[in-house]
PDB file of C-alpha atoms in Angstrom:
ATOM      1  CA  MET A  10      86.498 -13.117   1.925  1.00  0.00           C
ATOM      2  CA  GLY A  11      89.427 -11.952   0.087  1.00  0.00           C
ATOM      3  CA  ALA A  12      92.469 -14.270  -0.972  1.00  0.00           C
ATOM      4  CA  MET A  13      96.217 -13.616   1.045  1.00  0.00           C
ATOM      5  CA  ARG A  14      98.114 -11.616  -1.442  1.00  0.00           C
ATOM      6  CA  ARG A  15     101.370 -14.611  -1.701  1.00  0.00           C
ATOM      7  CA  PRO A  16      99.328 -18.151  -1.327  1.00  0.00           C
ATOM      8  CA  GLY A  17     102.203 -20.503  -0.995  1.00  0.00           C
ATOM      9  CA  ALA A  18     105.053 -17.992  -0.066  1.00  0.00           C
ATOM     10  CA  TYR A  19     104.949 -18.376   3.623  1.00  0.00           C
ATOM     11  CA  HIS A  20     106.791 -19.631   6.206  1.00  0.00           C
ATOM     12  CA  CYS A  21     104.741 -19.633   9.107  1.00  0.00           C
ATOM     13  CA  GLY A  22     101.661 -18.304  10.727  1.00  0.00           C
ATOM     14  CA  ILE A  23     103.046 -15.411  11.783  1.00  0.00           C
ATOM     15  CA  ASP A  24     104.306 -14.565   8.166  1.00  0.00           C
ATOM     16  CA  ALA A  25     100.590 -14.419   6.995  1.00  0.00           C
ATOM     17  CA  ALA A  26      99.847 -12.281   9.380  1.00  0.00           C
ATOM     18  CA  VAL A  27     102.448  -9.663   9.140  1.00  0.00           C
ATOM     19  CA  ASP A  28     102.268  -9.445   5.750  1.00  0.00           C
ATOM     20  CA  VAL A  29      98.389  -8.772   6.071  1.00  0.00           C
ATOM     21  CA  ILE A  30      98.919  -5.772   8.679  1.00  0.00           C
ATOM     22  CA  GLY A  31     102.137  -4.647   7.082  1.00  0.00           C
ATOM     23  CA  GLY A  32     102.894  -1.043   6.462  1.00  0.00           C
ATOM     24  CA  LYS A  33     102.944   2.252   8.393  1.00  0.00           C
ATOM     25  CA  TRP A  34      99.507   3.079   8.713  1.00  0.00           C
ATOM     26  CA  LYS A  35      97.063  -0.782   8.664  1.00  0.00           C
ATOM     27  CA  VAL A  36      97.100  -1.294  12.449  1.00  0.00           C
ATOM     28  CA  LEU A  37      96.225   2.336  13.134  1.00  0.00           C
ATOM     29  CA  VAL A  38      93.391   1.778  10.546  1.00  0.00           C
ATOM     30  CA  LEU A  39      92.272  -1.256  12.429  1.00  0.00           C
ATOM     31  CA  TRP A  40      92.415   0.642  15.965  1.00  0.00           C
ATOM     32  CA  ALA A  41      90.565   3.579  14.322  1.00  0.00           C
ATOM     33  CA  LEU A  42      87.281   1.185  12.535  1.00  0.00           C
ATOM     34  CA  ASP A  43      87.604  -0.928  16.284  1.00  0.00           C
ATOM     35  CA  GLU A  44      86.007   2.087  17.394  1.00  0.00           C
ATOM     36  CA  ARG A  45      83.304   2.400  15.389  1.00  0.00           C
ATOM     37  CA  PRO A  46      82.689   2.575  11.104  1.00  0.00           C
ATOM     38  CA  ARG A  47      84.793   5.798   9.834  1.00  0.00           C
ATOM     39  CA  ARG A  48      84.445   7.307   6.219  1.00  0.00           C
ATOM     40  CA  PHE A  49      87.845   8.031   4.296  1.00  0.00           C
ATOM     41  CA  GLY A  50      87.763  11.595   5.224  1.00  0.00           C
ATOM     42  CA  GLU A  51      86.933  11.018   9.181  1.00  0.00           C
ATOM     43  CA  LEU A  52      90.348   8.024   9.019  1.00  0.00           C
ATOM     44  CA  ARG A  53      92.665  10.727   7.227  1.00  0.00           C
ATOM     45  CA  ARG A  54      92.327  13.392   9.506  1.00  0.00           C
ATOM     46  CA  GLU A  55      92.764  10.575  12.807  1.00  0.00           C
ATOM     47  CA  LEU A  56      95.414   9.406  10.952  1.00  0.00           C
ATOM     48  CA  THR A  57      98.070  12.698  11.427  1.00  0.00           C
ATOM     49  CA  GLY A  58     100.633  12.439   8.870  1.00  0.00           C
ATOM     50  CA  VAL A  59      99.084   9.474   6.167  1.00  0.00           C
ATOM     51  CA  THR A  60      98.930  10.694   2.708  1.00  0.00           C
ATOM     52  CA  GLU A  61      95.207   9.863   0.517  1.00  0.00           C
ATOM     53  CA  LYS A  62      96.873   7.083  -2.020  1.00  0.00           C
ATOM     54  CA  VAL A  63      98.510   5.533   0.906  1.00  0.00           C
ATOM     55  CA  LEU A  64      95.071   5.680   2.907  1.00  0.00           C
ATOM     56  CA  ALA A  65      93.526   4.409   0.250  1.00  0.00           C
ATOM     57  CA  ALA A  66      95.799   1.426  -1.175  1.00  0.00           C
ATOM     58  CA  HIS A  67      96.063   0.363   2.426  1.00  0.00           C
ATOM     59  CA  LEU A  68      91.977   0.301   2.569  1.00  0.00           C
ATOM     60  CA  ARG A  69      91.507  -1.699  -0.527  1.00  0.00           C
ATOM     61  CA  GLU A  70      94.398  -4.382   0.336  1.00  0.00           C
ATOM     62  CA  LEU A  71      92.590  -4.773   3.744  1.00  0.00           C
ATOM     63  CA  GLU A  72      88.935  -5.207   1.861  1.00  0.00           C
ATOM     64  CA  GLU A  73      91.184  -7.462  -0.540  1.00  0.00           C
ATOM     65  CA  ASP A  74      92.015  -9.499   2.796  1.00  0.00           C
ATOM     66  CA  GLY A  75      88.658  -9.587   4.030  1.00  0.00           C
ATOM     67  CA  ILE A  76      89.430  -7.290   6.668  1.00  0.00           C
ATOM     68  CA  VAL A  77      87.762  -3.944   6.293  1.00  0.00           C
ATOM     69  CA  HIS A  78      84.134  -3.916   4.117  1.00  0.00           C
ATOM     70  CA  ARG A  79      83.289  -0.724   2.227  1.00  0.00           C
ATOM     71  CA  GLU A  80      79.978   0.340   2.455  1.00  0.00           C
ATOM     72  CA  SER A  81      79.020   2.819  -0.497  1.00  0.00           C
ATOM     73  CA  TYR A  82      75.574   4.638  -0.041  1.00  0.00           C
ATOM     74  CA  ASP A  83      73.876   6.086  -2.987  1.00  0.00           C
ATOM     75  CA  GLU A  84      73.375   9.304  -1.584  1.00  0.00           C
ATOM     76  CA  VAL A  85      73.755  12.871  -2.882  1.00  0.00           C
ATOM     77  CA  PRO A  86      77.001  13.438  -2.122  1.00  0.00           C
ATOM     78  CA  PRO A  87      78.418   9.671  -2.028  1.00  0.00           C
ATOM     79  CA  ARG A  88      78.793   8.407   1.044  1.00  0.00           C
ATOM     80  CA  VAL A  89      81.217   5.533   1.562  1.00  0.00           C
ATOM     81  CA  GLU A  90      82.350   4.119   4.944  1.00  0.00           C
ATOM     82  CA  TYR A  91      84.191   1.352   6.365  1.00  0.00           C
ATOM     83  CA  SER A  92      83.815  -1.203   8.795  1.00  0.00           C
ATOM     84  CA  LEU A  93      85.465  -4.001   9.986  1.00  0.00           C
ATOM     85  CA  THR A  94      84.355  -7.034   9.163  1.00  0.00           C
ATOM     86  CA  GLU A  95      84.460 -10.461  12.338  1.00  0.00           C
ATOM     87  CA  ARG A  96      87.977 -11.162  10.375  1.00  0.00           C
ATOM     88  CA  GLY A  97      88.575  -8.043  11.214  1.00  0.00           C
ATOM     89  CA  ARG A  98      87.374  -8.066  14.481  1.00  0.00           C
ATOM     90  CA  SER A  99      89.353 -11.174  15.378  1.00  0.00           C
ATOM     91  CA  LEU A 100      92.438  -9.665  13.779  1.00  0.00           C
ATOM     92  CA  ASN A 101      92.655  -6.942  16.560  1.00  0.00           C
ATOM     93  CA  ARG A 102      92.309  -8.980  18.975  1.00  0.00           C
ATOM     94  CA  ALA A 103      94.917 -11.083  18.158  1.00  0.00           C
ATOM     95  CA  LEU A 104      97.049  -7.835  18.224  1.00  0.00           C
ATOM     96  CA  GLU A 105      95.948  -6.916  21.975  1.00  0.00           C
ATOM     97  CA  PRO A 106      98.921  -9.235  23.320  1.00  0.00           C
ATOM     98  CA  LEU A 107     101.224  -7.668  21.280  1.00  0.00           C
ATOM     99  CA  GLY A 108      99.892  -3.979  21.813  1.00  0.00           C
ATOM    100  CA  ALA A 109     100.271  -4.841  25.581  1.00  0.00           C
ATOM    101  CA  TRP A 110     103.720  -6.065  24.558  1.00  0.00           C
ATOM    102  CA  GLY A 111     104.824  -2.965  22.939  1.00  0.00           C
ATOM    103  CA  SER A 112     103.258  -0.787  25.735  1.00  0.00           C
ATOM    104  CA  GLU A 113     105.210  -2.650  28.537  1.00  0.00           C
ATOM    105  CA  HIS A 114     108.332  -3.081  27.165  1.00  0.00           C
ATOM    106  CA  VAL A 115     108.774  -0.061  24.439  1.00  0.00           C
ATOM    107  CA  LEU A 116     107.209   2.325  25.621  1.00  0.00           C
ATOM    108  CA  GLY A 117     107.579   1.305  29.543  1.00  0.00           C
ATOM    109  CA  ARG A 118     104.321   1.254  30.479  1.00  0.00           C
ATOM    110  CA  ALA A 119     103.182  -0.270  33.339  1.00  0.00           C
ATOM    111  CA  PRO A 120     101.376  -3.644  32.444  1.00  0.00           C
ATOM    112  CA  GLY A 121      97.035  -3.384  31.517  1.00  0.00           C
ATOM    113  CA  TYR A 122      97.692   0.516  30.691  1.00  0.00           C
ATOM    114  CA  GLU A 123      95.643  -0.212  27.788  1.00  0.00           C
ATOM    115  CA  GLN A 124      92.684  -1.822  29.224  1.00  0.00           C
ATOM    116  CA  ALA A 125      92.959   1.173  32.204  1.00  0.00           C
ATOM    117  CA  LEU A 126      91.895   3.651  28.533  1.00  0.00           C
ATOM    118  CA  GLY A 127      89.588   1.186  27.788  1.00  0.00           C
TER     119      GLY A 127
END
């Protein structure tokens, strides 16, 4: 598993967790990979507006932190898939209450809105 990028520099667990998910696109990558493994191009198309450079950097950081697994297949053409590790799945579970709070208090949706969609 990857080491965190700023060992010893955190003030609390929330600070450490936010460092892992910081950035506009990381939580959306986690959300997309929660459904199923994806290839880079699939993620790029699904996350409208993300640049290839930023997506590649975020995937690399998430892999270094042990959140995402990168599987390279020896095929022609080469195929690479990204999936969540157990650490990544546990992070998604930890983010569920935060998503529910945002839906209710920022987006004005009724409590349980996300669960009703899934």
